[in-house]
C-alpha positions in Angstrom: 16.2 -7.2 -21.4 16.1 -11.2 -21.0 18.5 -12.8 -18.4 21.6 -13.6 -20.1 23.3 -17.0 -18.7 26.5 -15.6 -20.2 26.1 -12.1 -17.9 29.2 -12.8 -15.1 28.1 -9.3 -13.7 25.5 -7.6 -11.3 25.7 -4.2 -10.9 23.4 -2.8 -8.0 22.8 0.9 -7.3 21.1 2.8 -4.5 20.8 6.6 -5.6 19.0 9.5 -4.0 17.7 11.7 -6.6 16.9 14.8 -4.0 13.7 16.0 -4.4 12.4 14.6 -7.7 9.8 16.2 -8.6 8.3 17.0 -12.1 7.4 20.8 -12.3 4.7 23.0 -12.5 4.5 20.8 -9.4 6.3 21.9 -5.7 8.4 20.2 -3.0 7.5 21.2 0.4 7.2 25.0 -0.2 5.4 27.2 -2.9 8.6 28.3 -4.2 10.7 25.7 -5.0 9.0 24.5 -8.0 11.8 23.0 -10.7 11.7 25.6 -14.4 11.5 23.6 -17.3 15.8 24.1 -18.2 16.0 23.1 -14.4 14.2 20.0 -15.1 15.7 18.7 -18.2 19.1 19.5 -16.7 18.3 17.4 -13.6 16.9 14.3 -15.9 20.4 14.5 -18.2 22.3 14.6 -15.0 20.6 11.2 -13.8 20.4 9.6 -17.4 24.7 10.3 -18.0 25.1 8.7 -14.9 22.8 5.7 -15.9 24.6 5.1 -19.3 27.9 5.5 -17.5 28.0 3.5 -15.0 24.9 0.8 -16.6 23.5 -0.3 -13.1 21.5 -3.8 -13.8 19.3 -2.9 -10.7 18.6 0.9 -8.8 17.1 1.6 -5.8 15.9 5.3 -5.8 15.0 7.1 -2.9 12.8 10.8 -2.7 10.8 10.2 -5.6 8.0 12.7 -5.8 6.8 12.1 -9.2 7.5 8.3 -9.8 5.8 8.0 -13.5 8.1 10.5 -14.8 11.0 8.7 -13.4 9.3 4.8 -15.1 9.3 6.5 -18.6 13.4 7.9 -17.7 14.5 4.4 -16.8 12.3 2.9 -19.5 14.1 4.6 -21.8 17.6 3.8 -20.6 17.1 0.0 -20.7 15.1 -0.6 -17.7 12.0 -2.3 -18.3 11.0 -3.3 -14.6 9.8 -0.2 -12.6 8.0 -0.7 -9.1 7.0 1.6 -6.3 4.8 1.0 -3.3 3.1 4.2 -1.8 2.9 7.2 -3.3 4.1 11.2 -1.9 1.5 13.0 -0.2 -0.1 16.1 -1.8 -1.3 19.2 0.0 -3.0 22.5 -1.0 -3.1 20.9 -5.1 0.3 20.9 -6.1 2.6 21.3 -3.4 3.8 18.1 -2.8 5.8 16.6 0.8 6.3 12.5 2.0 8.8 10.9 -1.2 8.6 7.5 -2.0 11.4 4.5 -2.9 11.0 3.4 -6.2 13.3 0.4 -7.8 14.4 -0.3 -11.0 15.5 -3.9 -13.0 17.2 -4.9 -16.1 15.9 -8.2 -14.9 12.4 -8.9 -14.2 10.7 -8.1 -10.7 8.0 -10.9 -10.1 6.9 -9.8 -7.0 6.6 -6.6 -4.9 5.7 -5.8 -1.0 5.8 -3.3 1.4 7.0 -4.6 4.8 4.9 -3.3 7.7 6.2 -3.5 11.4 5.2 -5.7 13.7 2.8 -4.5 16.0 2.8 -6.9 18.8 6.8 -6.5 18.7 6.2 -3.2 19.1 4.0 -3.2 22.3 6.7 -5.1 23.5 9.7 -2.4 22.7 7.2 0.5 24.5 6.2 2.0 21.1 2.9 3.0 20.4 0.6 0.3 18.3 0.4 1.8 15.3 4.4 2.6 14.7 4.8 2.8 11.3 7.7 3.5 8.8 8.6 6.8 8.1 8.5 6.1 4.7 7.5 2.6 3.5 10.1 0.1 2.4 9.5 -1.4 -0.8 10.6 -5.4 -1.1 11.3 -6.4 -5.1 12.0 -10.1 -6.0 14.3 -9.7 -8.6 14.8 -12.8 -10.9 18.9 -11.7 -11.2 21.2 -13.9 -13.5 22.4 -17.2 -11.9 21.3 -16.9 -8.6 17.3 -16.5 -9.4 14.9 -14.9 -7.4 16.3 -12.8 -4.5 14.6 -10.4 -2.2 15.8 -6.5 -2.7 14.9 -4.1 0.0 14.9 -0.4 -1.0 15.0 1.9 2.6 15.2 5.6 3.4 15.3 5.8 7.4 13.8 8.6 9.3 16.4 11.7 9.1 18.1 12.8 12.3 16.0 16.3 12.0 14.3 17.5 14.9 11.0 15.4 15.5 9.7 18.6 17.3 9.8 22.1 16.5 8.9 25.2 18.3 7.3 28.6 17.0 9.3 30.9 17.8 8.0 34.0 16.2 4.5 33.1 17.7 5.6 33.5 21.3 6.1 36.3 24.3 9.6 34.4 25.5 12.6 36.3 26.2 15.4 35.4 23.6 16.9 33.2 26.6 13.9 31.6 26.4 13.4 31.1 23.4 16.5 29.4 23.2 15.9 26.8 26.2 12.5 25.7 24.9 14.9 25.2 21.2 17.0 23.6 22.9 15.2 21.1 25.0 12.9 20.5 21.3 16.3 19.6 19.5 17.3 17.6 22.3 14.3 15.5 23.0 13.3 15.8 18.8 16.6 14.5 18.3 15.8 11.4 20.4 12.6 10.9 19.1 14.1 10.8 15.4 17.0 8.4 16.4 14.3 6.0 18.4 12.3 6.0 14.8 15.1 5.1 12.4 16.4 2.1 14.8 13.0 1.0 15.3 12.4 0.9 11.6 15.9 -1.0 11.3 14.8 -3.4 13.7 10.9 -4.1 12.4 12.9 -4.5 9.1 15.8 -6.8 10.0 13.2 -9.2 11.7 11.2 -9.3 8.6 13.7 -10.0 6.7 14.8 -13.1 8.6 11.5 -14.6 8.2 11.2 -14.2 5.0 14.5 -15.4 4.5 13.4 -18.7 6.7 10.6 -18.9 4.2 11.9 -18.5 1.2 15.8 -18.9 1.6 15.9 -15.9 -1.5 19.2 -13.9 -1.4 18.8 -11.0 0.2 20.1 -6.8 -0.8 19.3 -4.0 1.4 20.0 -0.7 0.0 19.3 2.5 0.1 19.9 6.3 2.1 20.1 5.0 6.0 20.0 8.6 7.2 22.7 7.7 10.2 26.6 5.5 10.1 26.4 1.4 10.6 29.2 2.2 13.0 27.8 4.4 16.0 25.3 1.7 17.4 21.6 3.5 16.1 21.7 0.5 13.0 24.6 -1.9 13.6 22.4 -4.2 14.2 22.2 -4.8 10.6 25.1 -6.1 10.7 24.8 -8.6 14.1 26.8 -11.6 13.4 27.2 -13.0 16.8 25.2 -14.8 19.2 25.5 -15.3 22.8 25.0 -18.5 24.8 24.5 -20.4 21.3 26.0 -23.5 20.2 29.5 -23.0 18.3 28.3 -25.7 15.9 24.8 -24.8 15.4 25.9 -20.8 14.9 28.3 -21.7 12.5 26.0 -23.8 10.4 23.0 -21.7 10.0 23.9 -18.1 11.5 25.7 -16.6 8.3 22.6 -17.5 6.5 20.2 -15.1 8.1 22.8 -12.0 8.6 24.2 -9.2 6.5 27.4 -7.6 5.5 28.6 -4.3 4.2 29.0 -4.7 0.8 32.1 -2.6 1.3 34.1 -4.7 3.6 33.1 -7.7 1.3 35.3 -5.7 -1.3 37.7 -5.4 1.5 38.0 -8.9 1.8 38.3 -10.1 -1.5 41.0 -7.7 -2.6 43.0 -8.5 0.6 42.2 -12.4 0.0 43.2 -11.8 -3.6 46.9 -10.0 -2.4 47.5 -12.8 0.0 47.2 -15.3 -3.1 49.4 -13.2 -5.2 52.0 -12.7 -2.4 52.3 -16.3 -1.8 52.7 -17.4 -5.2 55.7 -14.9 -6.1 54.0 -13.6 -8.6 54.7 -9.4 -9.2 51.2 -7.3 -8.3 50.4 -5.9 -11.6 49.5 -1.7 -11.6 45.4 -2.7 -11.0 46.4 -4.8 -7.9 48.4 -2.6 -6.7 45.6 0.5 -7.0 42.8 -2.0 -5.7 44.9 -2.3 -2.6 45.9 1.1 -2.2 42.6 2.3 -2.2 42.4 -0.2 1.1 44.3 2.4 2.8 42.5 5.3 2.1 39.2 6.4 4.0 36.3 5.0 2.6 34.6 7.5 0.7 31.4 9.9 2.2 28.0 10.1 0.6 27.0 13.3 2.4 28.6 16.2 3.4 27.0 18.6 6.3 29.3 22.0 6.4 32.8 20.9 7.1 31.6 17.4 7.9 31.1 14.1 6.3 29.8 10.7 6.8 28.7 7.5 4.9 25.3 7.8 4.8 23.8 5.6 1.7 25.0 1.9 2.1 24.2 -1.6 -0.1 24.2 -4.9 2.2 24.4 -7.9 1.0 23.9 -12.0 2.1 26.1 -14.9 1.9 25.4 -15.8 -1.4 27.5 -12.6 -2.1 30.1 -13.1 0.2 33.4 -14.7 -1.6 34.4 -16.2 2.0 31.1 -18.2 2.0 31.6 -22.1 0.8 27.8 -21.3 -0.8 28.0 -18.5 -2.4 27.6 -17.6 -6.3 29.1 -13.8 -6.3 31.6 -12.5 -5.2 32.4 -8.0 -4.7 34.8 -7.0 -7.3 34.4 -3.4 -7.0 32.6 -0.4 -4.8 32.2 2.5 -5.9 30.7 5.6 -4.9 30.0 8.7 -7.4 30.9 12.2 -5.9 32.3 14.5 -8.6 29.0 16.9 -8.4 29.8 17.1 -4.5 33.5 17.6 -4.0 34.3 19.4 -7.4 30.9 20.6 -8.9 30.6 22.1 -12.3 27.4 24.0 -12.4 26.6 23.3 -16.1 27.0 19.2 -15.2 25.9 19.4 -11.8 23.7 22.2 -10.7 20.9 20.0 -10.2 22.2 16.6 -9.5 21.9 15.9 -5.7 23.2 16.5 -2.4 24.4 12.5 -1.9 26.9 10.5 -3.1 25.4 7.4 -5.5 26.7 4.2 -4.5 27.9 1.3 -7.3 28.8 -1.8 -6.6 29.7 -4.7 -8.8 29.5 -8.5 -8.3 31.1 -10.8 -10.0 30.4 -14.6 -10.8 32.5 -16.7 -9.1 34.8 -19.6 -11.1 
């Protein structure tokens, strides 16, 4: 599909397809191999949702069998398809380690993986050679308008245990048993949060520099395995210096950070009820439902038992960010799909996946 000069809209997607994986092949285990009904069911689940909602650009995450996926969005439209590593195998067909993968409307002339910085991390304590848990794939995606810009597909390292104990291969007590669990979770727990901000941080700095190089628009999406809001990755979000000039922050800081694409949404729909208020005009009935859904909790992506959390996120630069004097879009609408999670038919959804696929749409601005 050719870039359109009349296209006002960029839809962006991050999605994780859970354990995508083409049978007679396995995920993890022997036994969970996909039949062949379970397999077309889980392809029509993920091509209605792709003719639905008609993302322009998707960043996938546990991909296990990444051709099969390039012929599914081939099919649907997309004619750019990239990935950067592929899963491990083990034992023939029993597969473990997904990949990202990323798909485009609009072409991709260029693709990286972004490795960490080793010296950096000598410096932070790690080991030299820290790695991603899984590697991130950078596409340059020449998008309508604004050109080439920098798209970063992630899927931290999970909050499961780093360590795990064997505890049918022991002579412990059950107390015991129980205390060496216990300080495996505790310590493997640390270990996996240590990963996943380290892997935020080798990220973020890369993507500054490249920034600096470049000065490409930059989106990070994909399944951060943790909240932006309890401390692990909000620095993704820094947008504040200390002991910096007002002047000099103010003129180049905003250029190098990123924003939620969700409270960009925020913004403009508060922004755009201030301008209605103050002009007396009435709030017509798609107003008023953009700003009622202000006041109601943003919506999870995950759900663990009887808790949820906001797991899969999109960020975005200033060039997206209406409040910017720069920039060319502007976030008219977020949405995230969760009809097979809260209110699941099994016919439609019994082998969708287990998170919420975030949507969101930017508009051209006047």
């Amino acid at each position: 599909m050719p870039v359109s000069e009349n296209n006002t809209q960029l839809k962006i997607a991050t999605f994780n397809l859970f354990n995508y994986l083409e049978p007679p092949n396995a995920c993890y285990e022997f036994e969970r191999i996909y039949s062949a009904e379970q397999w077309a069911k889980k392809q029509n689940w993920i091509t209605a949702y792709l003719q639905e909602y008609q993302p322009d650009i998707i960043g996938f995450q546990e991909v296990f069998s990444p051709n099969s996926l390039k012929i599914l969005v081939a099919e649907q439209g997309y004619e750019y398809f990239e990935v950067v590593d592929q899963p491990e195998i083990v034992d023939d067909f029993i597969y473990r380690s997904p990949v990202v993968a990323i798909a485009s409307r609009y072409p991709i002339v260029d693709i990286a993986t972004i490795k960490p910085n080793i010296e950096l991390a000598q410096s932070l304590g790690l080991t030299d050679d820290f790695s991603f848990s899984r590697k991130v794939l950078r596409a340059t995606v020449e998008a309508p308008h604004i050109g080439n810009t920098d798209c970063y597909v992630v899927h931290f390292k999970s909050k499961r245990s780093m360590f795990e104990i064997d505890e049918q291969n022991n002579t412990w007590s059950p107390e015991k048993t129980i205390i060496e669990s216990l300080k495996a979770n505790v310590a493997g727990s640390w270990g996996s949060t240590i990963q996943r901000g380290s892997e935020a941080t080798f990220l973020m700095i890369e993507m500054i520099e490249r920034r600096e190089a470049t000065n490409y628009p930059m989106v990070l999406m994909g399944d951060f395995n943790n909240t932006l809001t309890d401390g692990v990755l909000s620095h993704l979000l820094t947008d504040t210096l200390r002991f910096v000039s007002a002047i000099d922050r103010d003129a180049y800081l905003a250029k190098y950070c990123l924003q939620d694409a969700w409270n960009l949404f925020e913004a403009v729909i508060v922004n755009d009820n201030k301008d209605i208020s103050e002009s007396d005009e009435a709030v017509d009935s798609n107003k008023s439902a953009d700003i009622n859904q202000l006041t109601a909790a943003r919506t999870p992506t995950h759900y663990y038992g009887a808790s949820n959390s906001v797991l899969d996120y999109i960020l975005l630069s200033c060039e997206f960010d209406a409040s910017y004097h720069d920039s060319l879009y502007q976030v008219s609408d977020h949405h995230t799909y969760d009809r097979h999670l809260i209110n699941p038919i099994f016919d439609r959804d019994g082998e969708s996946t287990d998170h919420g696929v975030v949507l969101v749409t930017l508009a051209l601005r006047s």
